[in-house]
JSON list of C-alpha atoms in Angstrom, two decimals:
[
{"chain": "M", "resi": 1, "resn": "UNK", "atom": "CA", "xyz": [-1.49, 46.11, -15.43]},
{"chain": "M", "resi": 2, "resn": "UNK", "atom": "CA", "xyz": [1.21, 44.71, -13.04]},
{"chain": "M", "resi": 3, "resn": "UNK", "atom": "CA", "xyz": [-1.85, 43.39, -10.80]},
{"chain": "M", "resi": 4, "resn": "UNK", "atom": "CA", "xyz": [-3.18, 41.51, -13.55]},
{"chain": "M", "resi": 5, "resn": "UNK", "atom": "CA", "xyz": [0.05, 40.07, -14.56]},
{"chain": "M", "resi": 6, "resn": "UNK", "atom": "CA", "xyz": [0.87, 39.11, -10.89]},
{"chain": "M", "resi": 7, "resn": "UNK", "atom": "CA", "xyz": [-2.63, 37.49, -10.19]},
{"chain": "M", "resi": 8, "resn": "UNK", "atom": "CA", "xyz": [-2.22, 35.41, -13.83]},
{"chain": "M", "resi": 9, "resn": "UNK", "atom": "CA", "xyz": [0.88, 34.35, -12.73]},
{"chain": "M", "resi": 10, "resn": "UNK", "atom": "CA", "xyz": [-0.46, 33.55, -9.06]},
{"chain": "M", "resi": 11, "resn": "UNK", "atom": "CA", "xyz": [-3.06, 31.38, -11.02]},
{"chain": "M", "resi": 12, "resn": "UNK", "atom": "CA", "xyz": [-0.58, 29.42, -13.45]},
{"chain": "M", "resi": 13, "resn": "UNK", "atom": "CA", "xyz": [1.51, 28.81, -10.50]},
{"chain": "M", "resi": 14, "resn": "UNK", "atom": "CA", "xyz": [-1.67, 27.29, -8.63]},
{"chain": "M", "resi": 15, "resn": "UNK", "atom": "CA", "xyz": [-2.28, 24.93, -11.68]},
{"chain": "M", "resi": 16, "resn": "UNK", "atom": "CA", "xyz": [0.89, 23.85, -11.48]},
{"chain": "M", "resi": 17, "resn": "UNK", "atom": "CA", "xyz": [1.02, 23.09, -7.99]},
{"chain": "M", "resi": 18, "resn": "UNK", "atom": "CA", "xyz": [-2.24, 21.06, -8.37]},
{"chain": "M", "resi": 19, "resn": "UNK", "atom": "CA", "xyz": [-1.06, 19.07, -11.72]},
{"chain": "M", "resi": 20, "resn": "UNK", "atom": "CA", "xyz": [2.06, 17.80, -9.41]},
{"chain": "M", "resi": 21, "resn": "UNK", "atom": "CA", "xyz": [-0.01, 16.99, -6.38]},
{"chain": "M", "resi": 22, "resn": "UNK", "atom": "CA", "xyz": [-2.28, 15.31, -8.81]},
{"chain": "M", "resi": 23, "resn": "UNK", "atom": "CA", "xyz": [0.67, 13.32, -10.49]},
{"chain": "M", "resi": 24, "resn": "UNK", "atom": "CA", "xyz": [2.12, 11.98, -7.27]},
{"chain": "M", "resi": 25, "resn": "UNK", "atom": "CA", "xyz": [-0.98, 10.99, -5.80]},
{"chain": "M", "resi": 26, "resn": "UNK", "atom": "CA", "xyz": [-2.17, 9.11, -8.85]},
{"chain": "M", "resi": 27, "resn": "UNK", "atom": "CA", "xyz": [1.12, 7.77, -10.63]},
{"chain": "M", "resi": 28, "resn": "UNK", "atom": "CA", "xyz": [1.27, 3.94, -10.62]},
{"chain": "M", "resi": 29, "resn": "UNK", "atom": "CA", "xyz": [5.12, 2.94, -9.97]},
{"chain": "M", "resi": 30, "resn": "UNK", "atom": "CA", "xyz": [4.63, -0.28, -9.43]},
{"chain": "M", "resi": 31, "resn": "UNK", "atom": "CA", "xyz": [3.98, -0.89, -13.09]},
{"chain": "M", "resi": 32, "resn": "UNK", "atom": "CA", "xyz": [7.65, 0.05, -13.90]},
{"chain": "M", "resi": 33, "resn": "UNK", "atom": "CA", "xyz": [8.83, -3.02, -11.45]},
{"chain": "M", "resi": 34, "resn": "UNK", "atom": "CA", "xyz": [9.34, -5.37, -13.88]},
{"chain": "M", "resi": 35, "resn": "UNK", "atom": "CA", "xyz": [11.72, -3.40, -16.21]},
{"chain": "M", "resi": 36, "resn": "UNK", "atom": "CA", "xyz": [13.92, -1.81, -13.27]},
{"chain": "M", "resi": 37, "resn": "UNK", "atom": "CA", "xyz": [14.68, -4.99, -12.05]},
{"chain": "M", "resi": 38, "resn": "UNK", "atom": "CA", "xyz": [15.32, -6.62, -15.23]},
{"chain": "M", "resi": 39, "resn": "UNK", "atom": "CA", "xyz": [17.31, -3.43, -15.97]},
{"chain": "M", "resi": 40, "resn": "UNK", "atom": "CA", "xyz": [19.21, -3.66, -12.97]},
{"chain": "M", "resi": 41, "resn": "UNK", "atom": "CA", "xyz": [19.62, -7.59, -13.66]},
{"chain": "M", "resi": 42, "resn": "UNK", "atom": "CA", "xyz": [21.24, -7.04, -17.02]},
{"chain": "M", "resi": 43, "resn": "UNK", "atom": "CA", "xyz": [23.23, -3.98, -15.62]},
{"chain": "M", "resi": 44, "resn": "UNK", "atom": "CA", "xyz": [25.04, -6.27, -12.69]},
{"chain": "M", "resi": 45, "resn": "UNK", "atom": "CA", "xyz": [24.45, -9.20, -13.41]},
{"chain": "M", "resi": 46, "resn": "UNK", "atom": "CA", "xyz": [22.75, -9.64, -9.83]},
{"chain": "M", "resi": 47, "resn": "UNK", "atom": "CA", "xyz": [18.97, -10.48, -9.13]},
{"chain": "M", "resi": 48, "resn": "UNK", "atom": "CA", "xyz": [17.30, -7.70, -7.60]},
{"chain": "M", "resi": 49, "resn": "UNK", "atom": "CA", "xyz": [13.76, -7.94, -6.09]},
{"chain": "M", "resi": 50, "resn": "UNK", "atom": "CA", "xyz": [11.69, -5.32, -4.65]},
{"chain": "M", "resi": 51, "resn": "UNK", "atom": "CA", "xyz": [8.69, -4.70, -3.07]},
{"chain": "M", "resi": 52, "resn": "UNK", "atom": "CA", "xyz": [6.11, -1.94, -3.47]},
{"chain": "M", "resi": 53, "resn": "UNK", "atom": "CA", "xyz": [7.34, 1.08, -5.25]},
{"chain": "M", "resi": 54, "resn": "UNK", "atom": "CA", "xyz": [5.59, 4.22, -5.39]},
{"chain": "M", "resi": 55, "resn": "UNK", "atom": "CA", "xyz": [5.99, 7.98, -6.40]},
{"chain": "M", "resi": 56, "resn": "UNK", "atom": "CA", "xyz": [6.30, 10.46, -3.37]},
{"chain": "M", "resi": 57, "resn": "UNK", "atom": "CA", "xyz": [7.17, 13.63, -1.89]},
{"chain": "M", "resi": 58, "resn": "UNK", "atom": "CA", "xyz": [10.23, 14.37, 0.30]},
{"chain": "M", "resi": 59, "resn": "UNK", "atom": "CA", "xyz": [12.04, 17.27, -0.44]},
{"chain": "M", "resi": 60, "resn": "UNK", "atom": "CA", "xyz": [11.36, 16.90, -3.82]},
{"chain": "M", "resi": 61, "resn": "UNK", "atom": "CA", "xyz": [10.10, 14.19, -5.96]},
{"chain": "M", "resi": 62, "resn": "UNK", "atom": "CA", "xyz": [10.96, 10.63, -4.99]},
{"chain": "M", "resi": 63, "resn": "UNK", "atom": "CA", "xyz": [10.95, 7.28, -6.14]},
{"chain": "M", "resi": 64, "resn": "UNK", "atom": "CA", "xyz": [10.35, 4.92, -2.12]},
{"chain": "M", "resi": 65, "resn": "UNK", "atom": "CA", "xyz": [10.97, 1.49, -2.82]},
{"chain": "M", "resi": 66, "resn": "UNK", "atom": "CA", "xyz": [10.13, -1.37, 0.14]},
{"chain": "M", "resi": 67, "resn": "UNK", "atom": "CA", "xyz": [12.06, -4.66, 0.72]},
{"chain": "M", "resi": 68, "resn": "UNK", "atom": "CA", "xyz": [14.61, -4.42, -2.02]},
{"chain": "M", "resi": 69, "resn": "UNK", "atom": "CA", "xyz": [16.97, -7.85, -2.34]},
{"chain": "M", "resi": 70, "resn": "UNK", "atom": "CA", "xyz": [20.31, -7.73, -4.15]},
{"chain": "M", "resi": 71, "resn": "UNK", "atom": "CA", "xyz": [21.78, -11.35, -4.48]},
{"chain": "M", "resi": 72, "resn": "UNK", "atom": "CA", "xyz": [23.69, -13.51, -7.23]},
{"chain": "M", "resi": 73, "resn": "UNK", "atom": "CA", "xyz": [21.37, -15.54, -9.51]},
{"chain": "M", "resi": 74, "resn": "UNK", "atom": "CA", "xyz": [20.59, -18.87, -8.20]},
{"chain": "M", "resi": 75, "resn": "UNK", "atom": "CA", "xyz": [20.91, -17.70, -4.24]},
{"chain": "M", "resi": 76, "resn": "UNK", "atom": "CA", "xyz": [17.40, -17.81, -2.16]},
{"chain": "M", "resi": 77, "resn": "UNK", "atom": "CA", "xyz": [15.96, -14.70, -0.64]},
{"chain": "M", "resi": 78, "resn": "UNK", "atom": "CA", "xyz": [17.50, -15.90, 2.73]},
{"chain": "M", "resi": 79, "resn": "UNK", "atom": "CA", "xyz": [21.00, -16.03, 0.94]},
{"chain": "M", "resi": 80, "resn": "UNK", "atom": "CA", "xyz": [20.86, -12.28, -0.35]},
{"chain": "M", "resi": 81, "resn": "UNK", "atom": "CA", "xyz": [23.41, -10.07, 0.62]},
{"chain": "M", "resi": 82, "resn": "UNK", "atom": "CA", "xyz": [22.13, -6.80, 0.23]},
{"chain": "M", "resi": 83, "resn": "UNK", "atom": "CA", "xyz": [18.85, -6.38, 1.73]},
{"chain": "M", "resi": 84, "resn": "UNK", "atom": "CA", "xyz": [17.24, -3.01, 1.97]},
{"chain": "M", "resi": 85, "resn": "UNK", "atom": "CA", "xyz": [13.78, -2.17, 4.39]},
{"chain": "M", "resi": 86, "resn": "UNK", "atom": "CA", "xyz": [13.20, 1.23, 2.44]},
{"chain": "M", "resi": 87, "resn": "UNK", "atom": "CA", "xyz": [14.93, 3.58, 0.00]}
]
């Protein structure tokens, strides 16, 4: 009995395991863009601009964003003070 219960869980766990790896590897984050940087926008009141975004795994789940600009509306991408390579 405790052999079948241990090899059912052993299985669920398994499922699980492949439904995340499946999720991270097929999750399109770049179609949330938009409406995290107008969120951000109307949060601040700053512009913010990113590049790609997409779902990962480093320690844990992650959201890895490229290029991100953070600058008052109206400045230039040249003029932004806060510019990040990758968070």
């Amino acid at each position: 009995m405790l052999k079948k219960i241990l090899i059912i869980a052993a299985i669920v766990l398994l499922l699980a395991a492949a439904a995340l790896a499946y999720l991270v590897s097929t999750f399109d984050a770049e179609r949330y863009r938009p409406l995290l940087e107008q969120k951000v926008s109307s949060a601040t009141g700053l512009n913010l601009r990113s590049g790609h975004l997409h779902l990962a795994w480093r320690r844990g789940l992650a959201l890895e964003a490229s290029d991100i600009q953070l600058s008052k509306p109206g400045n230039t991408e040249e003029q932004a003070p806060v510019q990040v390579k990758r968070a």
